[in-house]
PDB file of C-alpha atoms in Angstrom:
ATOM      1  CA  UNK R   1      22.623   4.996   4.476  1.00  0.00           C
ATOM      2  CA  UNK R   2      20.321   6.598   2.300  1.00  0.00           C
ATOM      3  CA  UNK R   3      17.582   5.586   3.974  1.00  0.00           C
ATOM      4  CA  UNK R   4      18.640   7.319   6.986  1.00  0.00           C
ATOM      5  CA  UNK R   5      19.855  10.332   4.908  1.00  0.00           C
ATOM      6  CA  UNK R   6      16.316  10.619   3.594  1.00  0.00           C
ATOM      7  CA  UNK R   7      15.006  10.514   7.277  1.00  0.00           C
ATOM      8  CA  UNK R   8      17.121  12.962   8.342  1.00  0.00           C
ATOM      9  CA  UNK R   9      16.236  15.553   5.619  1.00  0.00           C
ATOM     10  CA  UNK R  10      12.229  14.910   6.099  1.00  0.00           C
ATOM     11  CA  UNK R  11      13.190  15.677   9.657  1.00  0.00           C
ATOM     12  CA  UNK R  12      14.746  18.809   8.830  1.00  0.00           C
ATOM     13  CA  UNK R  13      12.001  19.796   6.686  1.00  0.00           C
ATOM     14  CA  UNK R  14       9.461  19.622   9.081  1.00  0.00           C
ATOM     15  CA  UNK R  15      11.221  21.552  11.575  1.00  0.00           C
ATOM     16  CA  UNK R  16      11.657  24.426   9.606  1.00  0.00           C
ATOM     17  CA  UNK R  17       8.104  23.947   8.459  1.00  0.00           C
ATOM     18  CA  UNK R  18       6.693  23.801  12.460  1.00  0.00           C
ATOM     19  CA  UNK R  19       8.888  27.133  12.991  1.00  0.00           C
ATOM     20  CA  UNK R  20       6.698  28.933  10.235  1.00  0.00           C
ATOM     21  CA  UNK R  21       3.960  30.979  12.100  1.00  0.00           C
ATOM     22  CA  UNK R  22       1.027  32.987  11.239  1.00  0.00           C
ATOM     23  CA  UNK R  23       0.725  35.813  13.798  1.00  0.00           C
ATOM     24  CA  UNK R  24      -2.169  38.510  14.951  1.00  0.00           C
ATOM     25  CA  UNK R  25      -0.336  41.274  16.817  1.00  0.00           C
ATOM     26  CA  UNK R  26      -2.795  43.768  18.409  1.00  0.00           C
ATOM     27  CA  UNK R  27      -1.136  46.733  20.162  1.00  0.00           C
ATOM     28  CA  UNK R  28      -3.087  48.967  22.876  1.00  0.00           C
ATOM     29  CA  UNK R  29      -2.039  52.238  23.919  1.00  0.00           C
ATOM     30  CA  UNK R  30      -2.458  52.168  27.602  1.00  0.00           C
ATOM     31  CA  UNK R  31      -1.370  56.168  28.219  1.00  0.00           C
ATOM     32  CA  UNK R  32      -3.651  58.712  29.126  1.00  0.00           C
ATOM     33  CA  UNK R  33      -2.393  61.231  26.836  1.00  0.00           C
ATOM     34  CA  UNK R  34       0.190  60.097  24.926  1.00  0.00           C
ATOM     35  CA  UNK R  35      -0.142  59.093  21.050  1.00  0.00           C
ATOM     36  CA  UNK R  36       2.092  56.231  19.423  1.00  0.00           C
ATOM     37  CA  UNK R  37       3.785  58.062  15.595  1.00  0.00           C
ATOM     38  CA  UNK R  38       2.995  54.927  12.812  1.00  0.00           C
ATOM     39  CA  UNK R  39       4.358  51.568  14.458  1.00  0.00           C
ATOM     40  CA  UNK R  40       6.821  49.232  12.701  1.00  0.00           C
ATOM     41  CA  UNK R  41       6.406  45.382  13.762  1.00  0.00           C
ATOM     42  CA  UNK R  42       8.570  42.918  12.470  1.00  0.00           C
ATOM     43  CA  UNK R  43       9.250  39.331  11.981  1.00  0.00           C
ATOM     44  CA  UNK R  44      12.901  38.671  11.781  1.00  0.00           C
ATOM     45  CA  UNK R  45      16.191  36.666  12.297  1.00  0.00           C
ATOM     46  CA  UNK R  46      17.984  36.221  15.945  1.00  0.00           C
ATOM     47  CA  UNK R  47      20.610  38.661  13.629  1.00  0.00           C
ATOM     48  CA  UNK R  48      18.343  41.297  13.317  1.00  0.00           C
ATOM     49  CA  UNK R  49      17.992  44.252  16.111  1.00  0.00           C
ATOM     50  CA  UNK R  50      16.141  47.736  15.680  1.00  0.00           C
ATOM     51  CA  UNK R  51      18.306  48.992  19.304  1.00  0.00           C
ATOM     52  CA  UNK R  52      20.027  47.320  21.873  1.00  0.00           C
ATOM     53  CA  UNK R  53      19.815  48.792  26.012  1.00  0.00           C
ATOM     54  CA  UNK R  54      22.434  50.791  26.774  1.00  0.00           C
ATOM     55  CA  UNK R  55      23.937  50.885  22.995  1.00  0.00           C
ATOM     56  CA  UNK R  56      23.980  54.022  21.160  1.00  0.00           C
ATOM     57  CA  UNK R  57      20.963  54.589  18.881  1.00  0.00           C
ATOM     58  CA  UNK R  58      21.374  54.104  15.054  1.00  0.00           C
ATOM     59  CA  UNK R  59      20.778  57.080  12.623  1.00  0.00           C
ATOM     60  CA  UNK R  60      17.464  54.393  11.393  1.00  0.00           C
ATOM     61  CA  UNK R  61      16.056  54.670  14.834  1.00  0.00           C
ATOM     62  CA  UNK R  62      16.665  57.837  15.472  1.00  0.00           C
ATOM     63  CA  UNK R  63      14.862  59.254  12.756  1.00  0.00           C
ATOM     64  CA  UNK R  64      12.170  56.711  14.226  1.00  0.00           C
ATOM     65  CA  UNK R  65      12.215  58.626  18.069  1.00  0.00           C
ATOM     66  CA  UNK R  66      12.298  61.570  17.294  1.00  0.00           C
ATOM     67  CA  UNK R  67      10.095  61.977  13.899  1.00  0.00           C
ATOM     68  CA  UNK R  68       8.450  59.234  13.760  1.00  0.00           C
ATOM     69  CA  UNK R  69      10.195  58.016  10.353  1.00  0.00           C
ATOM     70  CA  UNK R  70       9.479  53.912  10.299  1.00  0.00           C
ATOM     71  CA  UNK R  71      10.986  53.579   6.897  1.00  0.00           C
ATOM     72  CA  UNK R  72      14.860  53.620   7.807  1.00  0.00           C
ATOM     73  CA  UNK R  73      14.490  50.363  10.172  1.00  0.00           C
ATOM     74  CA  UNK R  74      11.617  49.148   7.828  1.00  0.00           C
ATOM     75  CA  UNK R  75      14.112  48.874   4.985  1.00  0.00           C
ATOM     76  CA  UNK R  76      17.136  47.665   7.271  1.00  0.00           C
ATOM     77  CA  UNK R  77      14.767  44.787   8.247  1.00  0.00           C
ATOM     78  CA  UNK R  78      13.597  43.975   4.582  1.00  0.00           C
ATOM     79  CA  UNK R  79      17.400  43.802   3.669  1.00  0.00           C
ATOM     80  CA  UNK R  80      17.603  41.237   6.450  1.00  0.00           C
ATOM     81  CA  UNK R  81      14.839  38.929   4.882  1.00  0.00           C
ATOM     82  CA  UNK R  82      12.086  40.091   7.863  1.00  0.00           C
ATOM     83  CA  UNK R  83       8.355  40.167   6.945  1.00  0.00           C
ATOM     84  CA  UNK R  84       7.268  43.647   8.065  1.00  0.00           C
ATOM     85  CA  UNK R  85       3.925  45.425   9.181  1.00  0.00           C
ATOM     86  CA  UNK R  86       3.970  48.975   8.838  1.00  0.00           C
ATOM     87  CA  UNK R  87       1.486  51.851  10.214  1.00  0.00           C
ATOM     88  CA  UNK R  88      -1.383  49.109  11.275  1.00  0.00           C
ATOM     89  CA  UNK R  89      -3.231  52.347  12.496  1.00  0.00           C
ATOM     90  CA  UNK R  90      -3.099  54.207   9.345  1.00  0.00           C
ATOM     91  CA  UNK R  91      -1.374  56.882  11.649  1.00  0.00           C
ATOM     92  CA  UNK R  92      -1.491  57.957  15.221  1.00  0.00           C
ATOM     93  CA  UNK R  93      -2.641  55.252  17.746  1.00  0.00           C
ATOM     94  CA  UNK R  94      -4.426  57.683  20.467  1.00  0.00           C
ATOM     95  CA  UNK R  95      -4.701  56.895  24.193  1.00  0.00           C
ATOM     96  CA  UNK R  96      -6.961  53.899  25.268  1.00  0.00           C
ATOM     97  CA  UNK R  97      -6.991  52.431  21.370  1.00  0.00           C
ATOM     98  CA  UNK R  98      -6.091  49.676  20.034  1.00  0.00           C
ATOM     99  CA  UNK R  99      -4.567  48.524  16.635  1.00  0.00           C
ATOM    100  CA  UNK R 100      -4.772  45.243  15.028  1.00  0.00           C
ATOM    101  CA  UNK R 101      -1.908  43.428  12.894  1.00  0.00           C
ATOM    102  CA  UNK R 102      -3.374  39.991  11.335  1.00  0.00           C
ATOM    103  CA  UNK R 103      -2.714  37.405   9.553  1.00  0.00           C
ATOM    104  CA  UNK R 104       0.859  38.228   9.633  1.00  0.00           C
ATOM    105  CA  UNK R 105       2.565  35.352   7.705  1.00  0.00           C
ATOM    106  CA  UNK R 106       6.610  35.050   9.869  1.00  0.00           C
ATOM    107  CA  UNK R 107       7.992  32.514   7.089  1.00  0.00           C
ATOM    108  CA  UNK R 108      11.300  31.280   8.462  1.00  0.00           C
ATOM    109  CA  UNK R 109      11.458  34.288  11.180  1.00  0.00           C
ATOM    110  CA  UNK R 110      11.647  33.626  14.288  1.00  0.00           C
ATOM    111  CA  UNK R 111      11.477  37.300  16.485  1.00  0.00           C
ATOM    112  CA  UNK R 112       9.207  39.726  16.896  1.00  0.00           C
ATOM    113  CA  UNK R 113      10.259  43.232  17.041  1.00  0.00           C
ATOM    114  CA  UNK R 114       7.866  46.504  17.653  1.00  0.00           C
ATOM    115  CA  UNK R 115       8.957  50.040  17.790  1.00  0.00           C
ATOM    116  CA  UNK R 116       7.416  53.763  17.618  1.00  0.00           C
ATOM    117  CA  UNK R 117       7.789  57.015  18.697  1.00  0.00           C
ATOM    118  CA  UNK R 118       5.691  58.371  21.297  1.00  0.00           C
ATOM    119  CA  UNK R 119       4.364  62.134  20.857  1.00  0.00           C
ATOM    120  CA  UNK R 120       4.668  64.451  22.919  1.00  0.00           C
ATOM    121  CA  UNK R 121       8.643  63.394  23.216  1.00  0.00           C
ATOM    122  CA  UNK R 122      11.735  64.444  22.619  1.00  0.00           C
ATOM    123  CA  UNK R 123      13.014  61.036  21.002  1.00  0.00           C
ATOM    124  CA  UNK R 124      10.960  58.501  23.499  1.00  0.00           C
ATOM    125  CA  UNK R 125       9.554  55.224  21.709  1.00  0.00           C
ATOM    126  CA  UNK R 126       7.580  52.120  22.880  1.00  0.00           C
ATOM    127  CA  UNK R 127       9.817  48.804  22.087  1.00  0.00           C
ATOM    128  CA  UNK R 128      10.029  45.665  21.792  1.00  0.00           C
ATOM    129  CA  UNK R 129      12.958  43.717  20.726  1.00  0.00           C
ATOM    130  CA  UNK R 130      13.838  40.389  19.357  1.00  0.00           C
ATOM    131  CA  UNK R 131      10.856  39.096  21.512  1.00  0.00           C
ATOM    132  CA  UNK R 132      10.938  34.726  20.400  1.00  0.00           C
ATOM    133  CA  UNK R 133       8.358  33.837  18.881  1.00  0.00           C
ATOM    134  CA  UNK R 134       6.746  30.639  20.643  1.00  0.00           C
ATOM    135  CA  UNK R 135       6.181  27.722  18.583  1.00  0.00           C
ATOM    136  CA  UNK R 136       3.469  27.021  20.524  1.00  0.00           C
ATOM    137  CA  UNK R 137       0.030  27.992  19.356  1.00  0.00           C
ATOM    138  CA  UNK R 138      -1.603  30.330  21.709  1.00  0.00           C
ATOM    139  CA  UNK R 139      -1.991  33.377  23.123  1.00  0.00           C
ATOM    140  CA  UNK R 140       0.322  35.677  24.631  1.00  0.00           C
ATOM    141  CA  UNK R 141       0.184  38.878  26.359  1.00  0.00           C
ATOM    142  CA  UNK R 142       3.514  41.644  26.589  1.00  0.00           C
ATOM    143  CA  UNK R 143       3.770  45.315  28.441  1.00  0.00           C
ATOM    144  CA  UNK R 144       5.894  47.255  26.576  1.00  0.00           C
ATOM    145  CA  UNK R 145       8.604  50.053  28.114  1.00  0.00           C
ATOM    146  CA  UNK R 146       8.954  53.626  27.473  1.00  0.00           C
ATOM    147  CA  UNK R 147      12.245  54.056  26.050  1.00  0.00           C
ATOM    148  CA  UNK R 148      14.525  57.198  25.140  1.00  0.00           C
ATOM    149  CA  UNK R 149      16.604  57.407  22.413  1.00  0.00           C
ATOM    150  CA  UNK R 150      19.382  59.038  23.952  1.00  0.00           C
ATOM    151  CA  UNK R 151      19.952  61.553  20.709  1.00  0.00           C
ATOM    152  CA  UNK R 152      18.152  64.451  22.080  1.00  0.00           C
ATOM    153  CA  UNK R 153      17.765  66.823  25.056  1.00  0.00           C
ATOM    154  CA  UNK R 154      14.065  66.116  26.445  1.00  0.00           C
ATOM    155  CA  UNK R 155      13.251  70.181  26.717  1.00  0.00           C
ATOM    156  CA  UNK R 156       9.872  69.482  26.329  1.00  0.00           C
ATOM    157  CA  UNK R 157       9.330  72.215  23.882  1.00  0.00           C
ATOM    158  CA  UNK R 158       6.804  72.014  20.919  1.00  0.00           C
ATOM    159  CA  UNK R 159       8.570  73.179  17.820  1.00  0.00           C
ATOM    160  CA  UNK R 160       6.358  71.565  14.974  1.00  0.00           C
ATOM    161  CA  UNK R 161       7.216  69.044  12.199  1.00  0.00           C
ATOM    162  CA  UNK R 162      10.656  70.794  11.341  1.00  0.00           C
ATOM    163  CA  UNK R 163      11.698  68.917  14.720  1.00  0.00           C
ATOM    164  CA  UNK R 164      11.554  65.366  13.512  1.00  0.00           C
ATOM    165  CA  UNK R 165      14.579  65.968  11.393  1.00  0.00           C
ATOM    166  CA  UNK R 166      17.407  63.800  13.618  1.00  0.00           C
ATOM    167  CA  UNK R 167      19.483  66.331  15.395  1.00  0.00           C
ATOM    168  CA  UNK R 168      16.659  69.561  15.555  1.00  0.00           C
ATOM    169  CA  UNK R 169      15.725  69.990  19.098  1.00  0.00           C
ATOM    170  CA  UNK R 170      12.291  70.016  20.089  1.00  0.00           C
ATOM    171  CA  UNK R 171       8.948  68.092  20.082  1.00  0.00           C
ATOM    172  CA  UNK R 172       7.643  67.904  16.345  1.00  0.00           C
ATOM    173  CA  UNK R 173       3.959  68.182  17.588  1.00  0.00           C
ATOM    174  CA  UNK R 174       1.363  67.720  20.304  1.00  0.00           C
ATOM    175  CA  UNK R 175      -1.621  65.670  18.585  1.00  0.00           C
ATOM    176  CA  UNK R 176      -3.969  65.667  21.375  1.00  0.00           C
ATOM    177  CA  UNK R 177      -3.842  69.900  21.360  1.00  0.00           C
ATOM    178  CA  UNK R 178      -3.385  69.843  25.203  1.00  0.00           C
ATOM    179  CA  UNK R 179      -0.278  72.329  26.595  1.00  0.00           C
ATOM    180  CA  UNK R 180       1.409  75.785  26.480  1.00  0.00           C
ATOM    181  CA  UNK R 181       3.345  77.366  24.526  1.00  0.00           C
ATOM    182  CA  UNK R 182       6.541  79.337  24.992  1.00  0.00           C
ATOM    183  CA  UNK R 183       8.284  77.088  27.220  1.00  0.00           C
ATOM    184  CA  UNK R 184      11.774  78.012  28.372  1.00  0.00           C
ATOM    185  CA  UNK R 185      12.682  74.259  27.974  1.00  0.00           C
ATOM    186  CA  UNK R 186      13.384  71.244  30.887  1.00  0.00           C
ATOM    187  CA  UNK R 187      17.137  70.545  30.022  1.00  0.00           C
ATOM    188  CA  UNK R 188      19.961  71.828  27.342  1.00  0.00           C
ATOM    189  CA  UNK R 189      21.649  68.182  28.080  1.00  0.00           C
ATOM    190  CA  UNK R 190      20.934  64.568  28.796  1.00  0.00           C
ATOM    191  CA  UNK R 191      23.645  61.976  31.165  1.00  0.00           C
ATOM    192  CA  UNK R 192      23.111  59.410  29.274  1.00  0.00           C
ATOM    193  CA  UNK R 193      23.367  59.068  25.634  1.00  0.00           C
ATOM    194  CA  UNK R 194      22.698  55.578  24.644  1.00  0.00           C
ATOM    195  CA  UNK R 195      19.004  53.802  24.326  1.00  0.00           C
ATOM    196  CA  UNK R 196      17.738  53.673  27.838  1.00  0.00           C
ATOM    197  CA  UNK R 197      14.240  53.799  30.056  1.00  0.00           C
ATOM    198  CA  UNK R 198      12.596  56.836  29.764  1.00  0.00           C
ATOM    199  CA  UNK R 199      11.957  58.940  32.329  1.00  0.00           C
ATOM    200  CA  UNK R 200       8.692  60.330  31.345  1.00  0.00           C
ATOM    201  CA  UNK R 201       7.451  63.523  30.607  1.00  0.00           C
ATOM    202  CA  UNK R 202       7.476  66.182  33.437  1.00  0.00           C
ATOM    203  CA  UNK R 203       5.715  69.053  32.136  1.00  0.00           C
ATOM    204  CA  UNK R 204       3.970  72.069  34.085  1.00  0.00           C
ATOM    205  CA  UNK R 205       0.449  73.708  34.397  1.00  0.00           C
ATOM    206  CA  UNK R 206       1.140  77.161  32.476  1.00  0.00           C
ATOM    207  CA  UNK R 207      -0.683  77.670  29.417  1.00  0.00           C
ATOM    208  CA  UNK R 208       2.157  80.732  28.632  1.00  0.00           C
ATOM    209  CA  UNK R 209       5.707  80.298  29.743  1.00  0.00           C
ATOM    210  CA  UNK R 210       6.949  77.796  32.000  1.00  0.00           C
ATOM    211  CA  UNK R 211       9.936  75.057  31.615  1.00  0.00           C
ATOM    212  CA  UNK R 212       7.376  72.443  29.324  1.00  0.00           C
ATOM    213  CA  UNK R 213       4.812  73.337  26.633  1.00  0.00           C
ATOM    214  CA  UNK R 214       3.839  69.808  27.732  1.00  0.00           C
ATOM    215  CA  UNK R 215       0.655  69.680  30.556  1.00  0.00           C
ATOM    216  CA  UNK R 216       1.830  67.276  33.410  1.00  0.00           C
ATOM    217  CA  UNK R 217      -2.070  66.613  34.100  1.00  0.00           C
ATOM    218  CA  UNK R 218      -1.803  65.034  30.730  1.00  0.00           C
ATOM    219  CA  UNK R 219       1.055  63.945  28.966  1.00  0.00           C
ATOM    220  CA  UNK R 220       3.139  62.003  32.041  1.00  0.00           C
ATOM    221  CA  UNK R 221       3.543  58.490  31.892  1.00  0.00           C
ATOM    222  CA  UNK R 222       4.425  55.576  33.954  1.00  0.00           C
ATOM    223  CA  UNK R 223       6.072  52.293  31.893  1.00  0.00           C
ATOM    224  CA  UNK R 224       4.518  49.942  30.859  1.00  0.00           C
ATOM    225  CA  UNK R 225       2.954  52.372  28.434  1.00  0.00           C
ATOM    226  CA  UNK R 226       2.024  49.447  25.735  1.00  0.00           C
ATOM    227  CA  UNK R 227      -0.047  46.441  26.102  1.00  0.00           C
ATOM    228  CA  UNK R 228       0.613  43.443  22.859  1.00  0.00           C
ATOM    229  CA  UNK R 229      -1.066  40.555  22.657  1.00  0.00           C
ATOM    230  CA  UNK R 230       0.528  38.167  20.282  1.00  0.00           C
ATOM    231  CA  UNK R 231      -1.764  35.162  18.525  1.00  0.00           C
ATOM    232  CA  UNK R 232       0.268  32.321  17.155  1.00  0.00           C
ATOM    233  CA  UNK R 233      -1.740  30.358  14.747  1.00  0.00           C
TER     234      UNK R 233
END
């Protein structure tokens, strides 16, 4: 009996051990003028969820779409015992770039979660959620969605960084320096107000005026708007 007792613990053992992973995460920004706000990526429990489709958003992620605040859902996902990454890009990830997350050590975690807001937007954010991580060595390769927030009207208007704060309409900047100004706004309202696809930036071609301070030669977008590509070690 003990025999088998001690078997069944060294068994136990080294399946928790061959769960433990060592990750590089590299994230590329496959817009053509969009910029990704400091990304969050996260190794966590099955427990642990920054949104959920079709769920309303939490006050953590909303201060995530629509200022680009990381730190609420960074510290929800510490409290849940999740090994975090945070701003791998030291800041904006432009168009056509790339960011690199190594050596990330998972521990007992066994998701992968990425999030962060994409500017120009309302409250849109690139996601990924809960993703498994395989416990196969290897290399693997996600698109990532558009997603909105559902917390705010998209007008499209550029009000500066006093719109991040959760519940101030507007666009808290335009990085790339391309649009109007002045913009009469898309919408006042939005159907649907839980987490769902985004449906892109519309924009317009006046420099003065218009519905969108956003230029629709520039800042529309098509999902997937993210490419990841995940090494296990």
């Amino acid at each position: 009996m003990k025999i088998k007792s001690l078997l069944l613990s060294s068994s136990l053992l080294l399946a928790a051990t061959s769960q433990a992973a060592t990750l590089d995460v590299s994230v590329t920004n496959l817009t053509h003028g969009v910029y990704f706000a400091p990304l969050l990526i996260s190794a966590h429990d099955s427990s642990t969820h920054f949104y959920a489709l079709g769920s309303a958003a939490s006050p953590e992620l909303q201060a995530m779409a629509e200022g680009g605040d990381i730190s609420g859902l960074a510290t929800y996902a510490t409290g849940m015992g999740a090994v975090n990454m945070e701003n791998p890009a030291s800041g904006m990830l432009p168009p056509a770039t790339t960011t690199d997350a190594m050596d990330i050590n998972t521990g007992d975690n066994m998701y992968l979660s990425i999030v962060g807001m994409m500017v120009p937007t309302n409250d849109g954010f690139i996601g990924l959620d809960a993703w498994p991580i395989p416990t196969t060595t290897g290399t693997y390769t996600l698109y990532l969605n558009g997603y909105d927030a559902g917390t705010e009207a998209n007008n499209e208007i550029v009000v500066g960084p006093s719109a991040g704060m959760p519940g101030t309409p507007g666009i808290p900047g335009n990085p790339g320096g391309q649009g109007g100004t002045g913009a009469t706004g898309v919408t006042t309202e939005e159907l649907n107000p839980t987490v769902h696809i985004h449906r892109g930036n519309l924009g317009d071609t006046m420099a003065d005026g218009g519905m969108s301070d956003l230029d629709s030669r520039v800042h529309r977008w098509l999902n997937p708007v993210a490419k990841v590509v995940i090494t296990v070690k």
